[in-house]
Amino acid sequence: MSARPAASRRTVLRGVALTPVAALGLTACQGDEDGAAPLSGPVELGPQSEVPEGGAKLYRDHNVVVTRSGDGTLKAYGSICTHAGCPVDRLDGTRLICPCHGSEFDATTGKVLREPAVAPLKQLTVEVKNGTLVAAPQV
């Protein structure tokens, strides 16, 4: 039976010091558990007039972004980053910016504009009912 060398005091202390740092990194990549759930059914977002022509509106409470093209066509995407599941919380024009690792998405197409995300945002259905926008998962 061969004897394993005992870990030095320095090795043990280094491991203890790095463990909390590694755990913080993993936690940051898991997203925000308080609001990062994708839509499970239809949800009313607000008045249709909130989305400007040629622009977008981010509905943070529902993790949805809605855009309106110049011809009035509406599109909606889930605003949960496809990289690590963080809810996207910033909209700059029609560019969505994830706070966790800086991924960026085009709100009009859902396509990735900047990595580390590589998969596009999930498209949702959106319709207007009595002047109110209603978004739902695609079936």
mmCIF file of C-alpha atoms in Angstrom:
data_model
loop_
_atom_site.group_PDB
_atom_site.id
_atom_site.type_symbol
_atom_site.label_atom_id
_atom_site.label_comp_id
_atom_site.label_asym_id
_atom_site.label_seq_id
_atom_site.Cartn_x
_atom_site.Cartn_y
_atom_site.Cartn_z
ATOM 1 C CA MET A 1 0.000 0.000 0.000
ATOM 2 C CA SER A 2 1.523 3.330 -1.028
ATOM 3 C CA ALA A 3 1.158 6.335 1.228
ATOM 4 C CA ARG A 4 -0.312 9.500 -0.273
ATOM 5 C CA PRO A 5 1.568 12.643 0.606
ATOM 6 C CA ALA A 6 -0.317 14.887 2.993
ATOM 7 C CA ALA A 7 -1.645 18.134 1.562
ATOM 8 C CA SER A 8 0.375 21.121 2.605
ATOM 9 C CA ARG A 9 -1.214 23.863 4.684
ATOM 10 C CA ARG A 10 -0.852 26.192 1.683
ATOM 11 C CA THR A 11 -2.748 23.781 -0.618
ATOM 12 C CA VAL A 12 -5.612 23.411 1.862
ATOM 13 C CA LEU A 13 -5.900 27.167 2.443
ATOM 14 C CA ARG A 14 -5.825 27.895 -1.298
ATOM 15 C CA GLY A 15 -8.670 25.406 -1.889
ATOM 16 C CA VAL A 16 -10.753 26.903 0.924
ATOM 17 C CA ALA A 17 -10.197 30.416 -0.410
ATOM 18 C CA LEU A 18 -11.187 29.558 -3.999
ATOM 19 C CA THR A 19 -14.319 27.527 -3.228
ATOM 20 C CA PRO A 20 -16.629 30.551 -2.558
ATOM 21 C CA VAL A 21 -15.319 32.323 -5.678
ATOM 22 C CA ALA A 22 -16.086 29.319 -7.885
ATOM 23 C CA ALA A 23 -19.557 29.008 -6.369
ATOM 24 C CA LEU A 24 -20.294 32.659 -7.139
ATOM 25 C CA GLY A 25 -19.399 32.125 -10.786
ATOM 26 C CA LEU A 26 -21.745 29.159 -11.089
ATOM 27 C CA THR A 27 -24.577 31.040 -9.411
ATOM 28 C CA ALA A 28 -24.229 33.967 -11.811
ATOM 29 C CA CYS A 29 -24.607 31.639 -14.809
ATOM 30 C CA GLN A 30 -27.839 30.133 -13.540
ATOM 31 C CA GLY A 31 -29.958 33.188 -14.152
ATOM 32 C CA ASP A 32 -32.445 34.963 -11.943
ATOM 33 C CA GLU A 33 -34.830 32.480 -10.393
ATOM 34 C CA ASP A 34 -37.321 35.217 -9.443
ATOM 35 C CA GLY A 35 -38.504 36.026 -12.952
ATOM 36 C CA ALA A 36 -36.743 33.975 -15.586
ATOM 37 C CA ALA A 37 -39.541 31.525 -16.310
ATOM 38 C CA PRO A 38 -40.675 31.341 -19.941
ATOM 39 C CA LEU A 39 -44.345 31.910 -20.700
ATOM 40 C CA SER A 40 -46.489 28.886 -19.973
ATOM 41 C CA GLY A 41 -49.689 30.393 -21.356
ATOM 42 C CA PRO A 42 -51.219 33.603 -22.711
ATOM 43 C CA VAL A 43 -50.451 36.823 -20.849
ATOM 44 C CA GLU A 44 -51.806 40.353 -21.260
ATOM 45 C CA LEU A 45 -48.949 42.808 -21.688
ATOM 46 C CA GLY A 46 -50.550 46.218 -22.019
ATOM 47 C CA PRO A 47 -52.042 48.611 -24.552
ATOM 48 C CA GLN A 48 -51.064 48.128 -28.181
ATOM 49 C CA SER A 49 -50.115 51.827 -28.290
ATOM 50 C CA GLU A 50 -47.131 51.180 -25.953
ATOM 51 C CA VAL A 51 -45.109 49.671 -28.807
ATOM 52 C CA PRO A 52 -43.890 52.422 -31.149
ATOM 53 C CA GLU A 53 -43.928 51.946 -34.911
ATOM 54 C CA GLY A 54 -40.463 50.806 -35.973
ATOM 55 C CA GLY A 55 -39.545 50.192 -32.330
ATOM 56 C CA ALA A 56 -39.838 47.788 -29.437
ATOM 57 C CA LYS A 57 -41.053 47.524 -25.848
ATOM 58 C CA LEU A 58 -39.593 45.216 -23.208
ATOM 59 C CA TYR A 59 -42.092 43.773 -20.729
ATOM 60 C CA ARG A 60 -39.708 42.772 -17.930
ATOM 61 C CA ASP A 61 -42.452 41.393 -15.668
ATOM 62 C CA HIS A 62 -43.314 38.764 -18.300
ATOM 63 C CA ASN A 63 -39.881 38.281 -19.971
ATOM 64 C CA VAL A 64 -41.270 39.343 -23.346
ATOM 65 C CA VAL A 65 -40.217 41.886 -25.959
ATOM 66 C CA VAL A 66 -42.664 43.097 -28.622
ATOM 67 C CA THR A 67 -41.707 44.945 -31.803
ATOM 68 C CA ARG A 68 -43.795 46.776 -34.380
ATOM 69 C CA SER A 69 -42.472 47.138 -37.919
ATOM 70 C CA GLY A 70 -43.065 50.171 -40.094
ATOM 71 C CA ASP A 71 -46.105 48.473 -41.639
ATOM 72 C CA GLY A 72 -47.596 47.748 -38.186
ATOM 73 C CA THR A 73 -46.714 44.039 -38.014
ATOM 74 C CA LEU A 74 -46.172 42.870 -34.431
ATOM 75 C CA LYS A 75 -43.632 40.245 -33.340
ATOM 76 C CA ALA A 76 -42.840 38.930 -29.876
ATOM 77 C CA TYR A 77 -39.930 36.988 -28.388
ATOM 78 C CA GLY A 78 -39.160 35.626 -24.975
ATOM 79 C CA SER A 79 -36.502 37.817 -23.367
ATOM 80 C CA ILE A 80 -34.664 35.118 -21.435
ATOM 81 C CA CYS A 81 -31.062 34.868 -22.613
ATOM 82 C CA THR A 82 -30.356 31.606 -24.397
ATOM 83 C CA HIS A 83 -26.815 31.490 -23.002
ATOM 84 C CA ALA A 84 -27.415 31.114 -19.255
ATOM 85 C CA GLY A 85 -31.122 31.742 -18.709
ATOM 86 C CA CYS A 86 -30.834 35.271 -17.328
ATOM 87 C CA PRO A 87 -33.761 37.623 -17.902
ATOM 88 C CA VAL A 88 -32.717 40.369 -20.312
ATOM 89 C CA ASP A 89 -33.326 43.686 -18.602
ATOM 90 C CA ARG A 90 -32.163 46.305 -21.099
ATOM 91 C CA LEU A 91 -33.515 47.443 -24.444
ATOM 92 C CA ASP A 92 -31.523 49.945 -26.494
ATOM 93 C CA GLY A 93 -33.620 50.791 -29.556
ATOM 94 C CA THR A 94 -34.298 47.281 -30.861
ATOM 95 C CA ARG A 95 -31.184 45.712 -29.304
ATOM 96 C CA LEU A 96 -31.656 43.583 -26.180
ATOM 97 C CA ILE A 97 -28.702 43.379 -23.785
ATOM 98 C CA CYS A 98 -28.287 40.614 -21.197
ATOM 99 C CA PRO A 99 -26.852 41.757 -17.849
ATOM 100 C CA CYS A 100 -25.146 38.451 -17.000
ATOM 101 C CA HIS A 101 -22.539 38.025 -19.734
ATOM 102 C CA GLY A 102 -23.268 40.743 -22.305
ATOM 103 C CA SER A 103 -25.082 38.717 -24.959
ATOM 104 C CA GLU A 104 -27.078 40.910 -27.328
ATOM 105 C CA PHE A 105 -30.115 40.086 -29.454
ATOM 106 C CA ASP A 106 -32.054 41.794 -32.244
ATOM 107 C CA ALA A 107 -35.553 42.327 -30.830
ATOM 108 C CA THR A 108 -37.051 42.368 -34.337
ATOM 109 C CA THR A 109 -35.737 38.916 -35.322
ATOM 110 C CA GLY A 110 -34.598 37.273 -32.080
ATOM 111 C CA LYS A 111 -31.171 36.656 -33.653
ATOM 112 C CA VAL A 112 -27.955 36.837 -31.654
ATOM 113 C CA LEU A 113 -25.959 40.014 -32.280
ATOM 114 C CA ARG A 114 -23.218 39.358 -29.731
ATOM 115 C CA GLU A 115 -22.029 36.176 -28.028
ATOM 116 C CA PRO A 116 -21.663 34.286 -25.721
ATOM 117 C CA ALA A 117 -25.258 33.332 -26.623
ATOM 118 C CA VAL A 118 -25.443 31.418 -29.902
ATOM 119 C CA ALA A 119 -29.123 30.384 -30.063
ATOM 120 C CA PRO A 120 -31.803 32.937 -31.017
ATOM 121 C CA LEU A 121 -34.576 34.034 -28.666
ATOM 122 C CA LYS A 122 -37.735 31.943 -28.672
ATOM 123 C CA GLN A 123 -40.477 33.454 -30.824
ATOM 124 C CA LEU A 124 -43.907 33.894 -29.266
ATOM 125 C CA THR A 125 -47.290 34.611 -30.750
ATOM 126 C CA VAL A 126 -48.690 38.085 -30.196
ATOM 127 C CA GLU A 127 -52.120 39.437 -30.986
ATOM 128 C CA VAL A 128 -54.281 42.394 -30.101
ATOM 129 C CA LYS A 129 -57.484 41.740 -28.163
ATOM 130 C CA ASN A 130 -59.646 44.796 -27.483
ATOM 131 C CA GLY A 131 -56.600 47.065 -27.841
ATOM 132 C CA THR A 132 -54.465 44.976 -25.464
ATOM 133 C CA LEU A 133 -51.383 42.986 -26.504
ATOM 134 C CA VAL A 134 -51.542 39.300 -25.619
ATOM 135 C CA ALA A 135 -48.438 37.128 -25.938
ATOM 136 C CA ALA A 136 -48.358 33.337 -25.738
ATOM 137 C CA PRO A 137 -45.996 30.446 -26.460
ATOM 138 C CA GLN A 138 -46.119 29.164 -30.024
ATOM 139 C CA VAL A 139 -47.938 25.891 -30.369
#
